[in-house]
């Protein structure tokens, strides 16, 4: 350090952008009671009081990097003997040999009320801002929870609407609309994977006679009971639906026609042997399997033809069309 700088009538030091002391003059060393070896390469916090350390962090470092100068900052140095020394600080930041360095000039002062008041005001303002921040965070958290709740409600409503749109209200099976969509996607999937797909159409025998004899309430009960039987007999991957009136349908993915006929026969026997609390109830079933070039319409048409074959050959039968 130049002799003139070393013995200026005011303290002088040079800091890195990280606050490390690179140079400090004899005047400042004498003022705070340290030797050069004790402070060289130390952080400037080592000669600041706790409140001044805080002030440096929130004001000095951001300001010096933004404006490259700080004027008339009131801080308090801490001597080696733990004595508080009020100081007026001026600083400027310049680039030297590719690095930014900050020159600081310290002027001792006895009157520091203005600085203390400013520090107190900053502390109060910081506390106020922290309080406001906490309140805002709490409010945002409440809004987030309300939004999550509303989103959950919306998902539940959408699911209920989806169920209403795709479920038969009497039997709680899928409805024909859902069946049509699912049959189309099942055909596409089976074609893509080169897997078999079977389809069953089921129709209660003489259902009009049941309604005329026992009433529509009994007819509805039979349809509901049939829906329950299908849910029990079908496999997890199968799709059952009420096709319309007393007609029902089953999509059997990855199923050969021979297996589909076994499933159909099992359902037919189960219905025939069920105690319906009226005269015997039976069902006719038509079965078919996907062939190359099939559409929803052609697959349903073949199953329908097989169903009519069962009807025409005495009912309570399983017939196939492939």
Tab-separated table of C-alpha atoms in Angstrom:
chain	number	residue	atom	x	y	z
A	1	UNK	CA	0.000	0.000	0.000
A	2	UNK	CA	1.222	3.522	-0.787
A	3	UNK	CA	2.617	5.440	2.193
A	4	UNK	CA	0.087	8.218	1.646
A	5	UNK	CA	-2.859	5.800	1.762
A	6	UNK	CA	-1.395	3.949	4.717
A	7	UNK	CA	-1.425	7.029	6.943
A	8	UNK	CA	-4.470	8.898	5.699
A	9	UNK	CA	-6.397	10.725	8.434
A	10	UNK	CA	-9.208	8.271	7.812
A	11	UNK	CA	-9.495	4.507	7.652
A	12	UNK	CA	-9.129	2.777	4.286
A	13	UNK	CA	-9.542	-0.796	3.128
A	14	UNK	CA	-10.066	-2.772	-0.085
A	15	UNK	CA	-12.668	-5.553	-0.336
A	16	UNK	CA	-13.434	-8.269	-2.841
A	17	UNK	CA	-17.037	-8.718	-4.022
A	18	UNK	CA	-17.318	-11.471	-1.392
A	19	UNK	CA	-16.341	-9.080	1.397
A	20	UNK	CA	-12.767	-10.354	1.870
A	21	UNK	CA	-10.237	-7.770	3.100
A	22	UNK	CA	-7.361	-7.384	0.642
A	23	UNK	CA	-5.794	-4.188	1.974
A	24	UNK	CA	-6.253	-2.113	5.109
A	25	UNK	CA	-4.346	1.030	6.102
A	26	UNK	CA	-2.518	1.688	9.336
A	27	UNK	CA	-4.973	4.390	10.398
A	28	UNK	CA	-7.860	1.901	10.444
A	29	UNK	CA	-5.752	-0.829	12.052
A	30	UNK	CA	-4.819	1.564	14.849
A	31	UNK	CA	-8.446	2.642	15.288
A	32	UNK	CA	-9.727	-0.901	15.784
A	33	UNK	CA	-6.641	-2.340	17.478
A	34	UNK	CA	-5.742	-5.108	15.018
A	35	UNK	CA	-2.556	-5.936	13.134
A	36	UNK	CA	-2.478	-6.434	9.366
A	37	UNK	CA	-1.788	-10.163	9.739
A	38	UNK	CA	-4.929	-10.592	11.863
A	39	UNK	CA	-7.250	-9.093	9.233
A	40	UNK	CA	-5.673	-9.843	5.878
A	41	UNK	CA	-7.896	-12.241	3.861
A	42	UNK	CA	-10.534	-12.138	6.598
A	43	UNK	CA	-14.168	-11.240	5.968
A	44	UNK	CA	-15.163	-7.671	6.709
A	45	UNK	CA	-17.715	-9.058	9.204
A	46	UNK	CA	-14.788	-9.640	11.583
A	47	UNK	CA	-14.585	-5.875	12.240
A	48	UNK	CA	-18.330	-5.124	12.190
A	49	UNK	CA	-20.904	-5.280	14.950
A	50	UNK	CA	-23.744	-7.759	14.482
A	51	UNK	CA	-26.199	-5.053	13.416
A	52	UNK	CA	-23.696	-3.648	10.932
A	53	UNK	CA	-23.087	-7.133	9.518
A	54	UNK	CA	-26.831	-7.339	8.873
A	55	UNK	CA	-26.841	-3.862	7.330
A	56	UNK	CA	-23.947	-4.775	5.052
A	57	UNK	CA	-25.770	-7.864	3.780
A	58	UNK	CA	-29.104	-6.225	3.012
A	59	UNK	CA	-27.887	-2.838	1.840
A	60	UNK	CA	-24.190	-2.358	1.245
A	61	UNK	CA	-23.352	-5.404	-0.913
A	62	UNK	CA	-26.446	-5.146	-3.160
A	63	UNK	CA	-25.996	-1.351	-3.521
A	64	UNK	CA	-22.283	-1.419	-4.297
A	65	UNK	CA	-22.796	-4.083	-6.988
A	66	UNK	CA	-25.749	-2.221	-8.482
A	67	UNK	CA	-24.509	1.392	-8.370
A	68	UNK	CA	-20.770	0.810	-7.887
A	69	UNK	CA	-20.764	3.330	-5.044
A	70	UNK	CA	-22.151	3.890	-1.569
A	71	UNK	CA	-22.148	7.293	0.093
A	72	UNK	CA	-22.675	8.327	3.726
A	73	UNK	CA	-23.486	4.960	5.189
A	74	UNK	CA	-23.523	4.959	8.963
A	75	UNK	CA	-22.179	1.740	10.464
A	76	UNK	CA	-20.434	0.598	13.622
A	77	UNK	CA	-17.036	-1.055	13.692
A	78	UNK	CA	-16.079	-3.470	16.439
A	79	UNK	CA	-12.570	-3.111	17.812
A	80	UNK	CA	-10.433	-5.985	18.964
A	81	UNK	CA	-11.400	-5.005	22.510
A	82	UNK	CA	-15.129	-5.298	21.574
A	83	UNK	CA	-15.564	-1.521	21.600
A	84	UNK	CA	-18.219	-0.044	19.297
A	85	UNK	CA	-16.824	2.623	16.964
A	86	UNK	CA	-19.399	4.643	14.946
A	87	UNK	CA	-18.193	5.259	11.392
A	88	UNK	CA	-19.288	7.147	8.283
A	89	UNK	CA	-18.545	4.992	5.231
A	90	UNK	CA	-17.953	5.947	1.596
A	91	UNK	CA	-17.144	3.265	-0.976
A	92	UNK	CA	-16.661	2.807	-4.725
A	93	UNK	CA	-16.329	-0.359	-6.810
A	94	UNK	CA	-13.952	-0.529	-9.780
A	95	UNK	CA	-12.530	-3.221	-12.019
A	96	UNK	CA	-8.810	-3.743	-11.700
A	97	UNK	CA	-6.806	-6.446	-13.484
A	98	UNK	CA	-9.980	-8.279	-14.467
A	99	UNK	CA	-11.506	-8.288	-10.977
A	100	UNK	CA	-13.887	-5.961	-9.177
A	101	UNK	CA	-12.592	-4.423	-5.965
A	102	UNK	CA	-14.259	-2.022	-3.569
A	103	UNK	CA	-12.364	0.858	-1.959
A	104	UNK	CA	-13.841	1.875	1.384
A	105	UNK	CA	-13.105	5.031	3.356
A	106	UNK	CA	-14.082	5.127	7.072
A	107	UNK	CA	-14.472	8.407	8.941
A	108	UNK	CA	-14.940	8.068	12.717
A	109	UNK	CA	-17.933	9.962	14.064
A	110	UNK	CA	-19.429	10.554	17.461
A	111	UNK	CA	-22.972	11.419	16.452
A	112	UNK	CA	-24.668	8.295	15.193
A	113	UNK	CA	-28.305	8.727	16.158
A	114	UNK	CA	-29.308	9.142	12.549
A	115	UNK	CA	-27.668	5.848	11.645
A	116	UNK	CA	-29.225	4.030	14.599
A	117	UNK	CA	-32.644	5.393	13.751
A	118	UNK	CA	-32.211	4.313	10.154
A	119	UNK	CA	-31.125	0.850	11.287
A	120	UNK	CA	-34.099	0.620	13.641
A	121	UNK	CA	-36.434	1.713	10.844
A	122	UNK	CA	-34.976	-0.948	8.537
A	123	UNK	CA	-35.417	-3.551	11.240
A	124	UNK	CA	-39.035	-2.565	11.786
A	125	UNK	CA	-39.688	-2.483	8.046
A	126	UNK	CA	-38.081	-5.907	7.655
A	127	UNK	CA	-40.239	-7.318	10.451
A	128	UNK	CA	-43.311	-5.778	8.845
A	129	UNK	CA	-42.421	-7.221	5.455
A	130	UNK	CA	-41.781	-10.645	6.997
A	131	UNK	CA	-45.147	-10.470	8.737
A	132	UNK	CA	-46.895	-9.467	5.535
A	133	UNK	CA	-45.028	-12.197	3.675
A	134	UNK	CA	-46.183	-14.824	6.180
A	135	UNK	CA	-49.756	-13.594	5.877
A	136	UNK	CA	-49.546	-13.718	2.091
A	137	UNK	CA	-48.054	-17.231	2.195
A	138	UNK	CA	-50.845	-18.358	4.530
A	139	UNK	CA	-53.440	-16.803	2.225
A	140	UNK	CA	-51.894	-18.442	-0.834
A	141	UNK	CA	-51.800	-21.787	0.967
A	142	UNK	CA	-55.490	-21.416	1.802
A	143	UNK	CA	-56.278	-20.558	-1.822
A	144	UNK	CA	-54.226	-23.560	-2.976
A	145	UNK	CA	-56.155	-25.882	-0.687
A	146	UNK	CA	-59.457	-24.412	-1.872
A	147	UNK	CA	-58.357	-24.879	-5.483
A	148	UNK	CA	-57.335	-28.497	-4.845
A	149	UNK	CA	-60.705	-29.119	-3.185
A	150	UNK	CA	-62.573	-27.569	-6.115
A	151	UNK	CA	-60.485	-29.600	-8.572
A	152	UNK	CA	-61.303	-32.768	-6.650
A	153	UNK	CA	-64.991	-31.848	-6.646
A	154	UNK	CA	-64.843	-31.193	-10.386
A	155	UNK	CA	-63.174	-34.558	-11.042
A	156	UNK	CA	-65.839	-36.307	-8.985
A	157	UNK	CA	-68.626	-34.483	-10.833
A	158	UNK	CA	-67.038	-35.289	-14.197
A	159	UNK	CA	-66.708	-38.941	-13.210
A	160	UNK	CA	-70.339	-39.066	-12.112
A	161	UNK	CA	-71.393	-37.443	-15.383
A	162	UNK	CA	-69.284	-39.967	-17.286
A	163	UNK	CA	-70.938	-42.807	-15.349
A	164	UNK	CA	-74.397	-41.394	-16.050
A	165	UNK	CA	-73.566	-41.076	-19.746
A	166	UNK	CA	-72.167	-44.619	-20.012
A	167	UNK	CA	-74.166	-46.656	-17.476
A	168	UNK	CA	-77.593	-48.260	-17.763
A	169	UNK	CA	-79.558	-46.919	-14.798
A	170	UNK	CA	-81.646	-50.073	-14.287
A	171	UNK	CA	-78.974	-52.798	-14.341
A	172	UNK	CA	-75.865	-50.688	-13.541
A	173	UNK	CA	-74.144	-52.357	-16.506
A	174	UNK	CA	-72.590	-50.327	-19.294
A	175	UNK	CA	-75.090	-48.907	-21.762
A	176	UNK	CA	-75.231	-49.340	-25.537
A	177	UNK	CA	-73.408	-46.076	-26.197
A	178	UNK	CA	-70.435	-47.252	-24.132
A	179	UNK	CA	-70.612	-50.694	-25.776
A	180	UNK	CA	-70.393	-49.207	-29.272
A	181	UNK	CA	-67.318	-47.134	-28.385
A	182	UNK	CA	-65.639	-50.007	-26.553
A	183	UNK	CA	-66.376	-52.491	-29.324
A	184	UNK	CA	-64.759	-50.172	-31.882
A	185	UNK	CA	-61.611	-49.751	-29.742
A	186	UNK	CA	-61.520	-53.512	-29.002
A	187	UNK	CA	-61.665	-54.330	-32.722
A	188	UNK	CA	-58.803	-51.913	-33.398
A	189	UNK	CA	-56.727	-53.302	-30.514
A	190	UNK	CA	-57.312	-56.956	-31.459
A	191	UNK	CA	-56.434	-56.207	-35.094
A	192	UNK	CA	-53.244	-54.404	-34.089
A	193	UNK	CA	-52.126	-57.213	-31.754
A	194	UNK	CA	-53.418	-60.042	-33.989
A	195	UNK	CA	-55.500	-61.346	-31.094
A	196	UNK	CA	-58.924	-63.029	-31.236
A	197	UNK	CA	-62.059	-61.177	-30.147
A	198	UNK	CA	-65.461	-62.717	-29.520
A	199	UNK	CA	-68.826	-61.048	-29.126
A	200	UNK	CA	-72.067	-62.319	-27.550
A	201	UNK	CA	-75.632	-61.043	-27.904
A	202	UNK	CA	-78.110	-62.268	-25.265
A	203	UNK	CA	-81.897	-61.922	-25.326
A	204	UNK	CA	-84.370	-63.018	-22.630
A	205	UNK	CA	-86.943	-65.421	-24.016
A	206	UNK	CA	-90.623	-64.385	-24.013
A	207	UNK	CA	-89.879	-61.258	-21.992
A	208	UNK	CA	-93.018	-59.489	-23.219
A	209	UNK	CA	-95.066	-62.354	-21.816
A	210	UNK	CA	-93.309	-61.951	-18.440
A	211	UNK	CA	-94.155	-58.222	-18.399
A	212	UNK	CA	-97.775	-58.892	-19.435
A	213	UNK	CA	-98.217	-61.671	-16.867
A	214	UNK	CA	-96.306	-60.379	-13.841
A	215	UNK	CA	-96.068	-56.649	-14.547
A	216	UNK	CA	-93.269	-54.334	-15.538
A	217	UNK	CA	-91.950	-54.083	-11.973
A	218	UNK	CA	-91.219	-57.818	-11.997
A	219	UNK	CA	-89.738	-57.430	-15.477
A	220	UNK	CA	-87.362	-54.752	-14.169
A	221	UNK	CA	-86.357	-56.995	-11.262
A	222	UNK	CA	-85.511	-59.804	-13.674
A	223	UNK	CA	-83.387	-57.461	-15.799
A	224	UNK	CA	-81.545	-56.302	-12.671
A	225	UNK	CA	-80.978	-59.895	-11.574
A	226	UNK	CA	-79.680	-60.786	-15.015
A	227	UNK	CA	-77.209	-57.880	-14.782
A	228	UNK	CA	-75.949	-59.307	-11.492
A	229	UNK	CA	-75.513	-62.781	-13.033
A	230	UNK	CA	-73.492	-61.346	-15.917
A	231	UNK	CA	-71.212	-59.481	-13.518
A	232	UNK	CA	-70.571	-62.737	-11.641
A	233	UNK	CA	-70.008	-64.903	-14.722
A	234	UNK	CA	-67.915	-62.502	-16.785
A	235	UNK	CA	-64.134	-62.377	-16.493
A	236	UNK	CA	-62.245	-59.297	-15.325
A	237	UNK	CA	-61.284	-58.287	-18.871
A	238	UNK	CA	-64.787	-58.821	-20.322
A	239	UNK	CA	-67.214	-55.957	-20.943
A	240	UNK	CA	-70.930	-56.424	-20.299
A	241	UNK	CA	-73.637	-53.999	-21.402
A	242	UNK	CA	-77.375	-53.715	-21.695
A	243	UNK	CA	-77.883	-53.647	-25.451
A	244	UNK	CA	-81.464	-52.442	-25.275
A	245	UNK	CA	-84.744	-53.636	-23.720
A	246	UNK	CA	-84.191	-57.270	-22.711
A	247	UNK	CA	-81.054	-57.628	-24.863
A	248	UNK	CA	-77.541	-57.715	-23.420
A	249	UNK	CA	-74.068	-57.979	-24.946
A	250	UNK	CA	-70.621	-59.223	-23.906
A	251	UNK	CA	-67.281	-58.244	-25.450
A	252	UNK	CA	-64.712	-60.993	-24.833
A	253	UNK	CA	-61.178	-59.727	-25.590
A	254	UNK	CA	-58.439	-62.184	-26.599
A	255	UNK	CA	-60.994	-65.007	-26.699
A	256	UNK	CA	-61.435	-67.708	-29.328
A	257	UNK	CA	-64.986	-68.584	-30.397
A	258	UNK	CA	-64.771	-72.019	-28.724
A	259	UNK	CA	-64.094	-70.374	-25.348
A	260	UNK	CA	-66.808	-67.773	-25.991
A	261	UNK	CA	-69.317	-70.598	-26.579
A	262	UNK	CA	-68.327	-72.198	-23.277
A	263	UNK	CA	-68.860	-68.881	-21.456
A	264	UNK	CA	-72.206	-68.389	-23.212
A	265	UNK	CA	-73.361	-71.890	-22.299
A	266	UNK	CA	-72.382	-71.354	-18.680
A	267	UNK	CA	-74.450	-68.154	-18.580
A	268	UNK	CA	-77.411	-69.880	-20.261
A	269	UNK	CA	-77.410	-72.736	-17.731
A	270	UNK	CA	-77.012	-70.323	-14.797
A	271	UNK	CA	-80.072	-68.353	-15.914
A	272	UNK	CA	-82.115	-71.474	-16.586
A	273	UNK	CA	-81.358	-72.861	-13.102
A	274	UNK	CA	-81.902	-69.613	-11.194
A	275	UNK	CA	-84.958	-69.339	-8.966
A	276	UNK	CA	-86.777	-66.280	-10.334
A	277	UNK	CA	-89.838	-66.594	-8.067
A	278	UNK	CA	-91.938	-66.950	-11.213
A	279	UNK	CA	-92.091	-69.498	-14.021
A	280	UNK	CA	-88.730	-70.470	-15.513
A	281	UNK	CA	-86.695	-67.705	-17.219
A	282	UNK	CA	-84.425	-68.604	-20.126
A	283	UNK	CA	-82.167	-66.757	-22.523
A	284	UNK	CA	-81.047	-67.145	-26.136
A	285	UNK	CA	-77.472	-66.270	-27.080
A	286	UNK	CA	-75.733	-65.552	-30.374
A	287	UNK	CA	-71.939	-65.728	-30.604
A	288	UNK	CA	-69.407	-64.671	-33.211
A	289	UNK	CA	-65.706	-63.890	-33.538
A	290	UNK	CA	-63.784	-61.100	-35.249
A	291	UNK	CA	-62.580	-61.735	-38.813
A	292	UNK	CA	-60.352	-59.629	-41.018
A	293	UNK	CA	-62.100	-56.509	-42.275
A	294	UNK	CA	-64.799	-56.564	-39.580
A	295	UNK	CA	-66.401	-53.366	-38.361
A	296	UNK	CA	-68.639	-52.786	-35.355
A	297	UNK	CA	-71.642	-53.130	-37.652
A	298	UNK	CA	-70.576	-56.394	-39.326
A	299	UNK	CA	-69.570	-58.017	-36.036
A	300	UNK	CA	-72.859	-57.077	-34.399
A	301	UNK	CA	-74.802	-58.224	-37.456
A	302	UNK	CA	-73.298	-61.724	-37.351
A	303	UNK	CA	-73.965	-62.007	-33.619
A	304	UNK	CA	-77.541	-60.860	-34.238
A	305	UNK	CA	-77.992	-63.533	-36.926
A	306	UNK	CA	-76.687	-66.162	-34.503
A	307	UNK	CA	-79.108	-64.897	-31.850
A	308	UNK	CA	-82.049	-65.228	-34.266
A	309	UNK	CA	-80.884	-68.744	-35.054
A	310	UNK	CA	-81.201	-69.601	-31.348
A	311	UNK	CA	-84.656	-68.011	-31.274
A	312	UNK	CA	-85.781	-69.851	-34.393
A	313	UNK	CA	-84.577	-73.213	-33.113
A	314	UNK	CA	-86.647	-73.221	-29.929
A	315	UNK	CA	-84.898	-70.589	-27.721
A	316	UNK	CA	-82.796	-71.253	-24.582
A	317	UNK	CA	-79.936	-72.038	-26.941
A	318	UNK	CA	-76.420	-70.818	-27.794
A	319	UNK	CA	-75.717	-70.467	-31.523
A	320	UNK	CA	-72.680	-69.189	-33.400
A	321	UNK	CA	-72.133	-67.451	-36.727
A	322	UNK	CA	-68.510	-67.341	-37.921
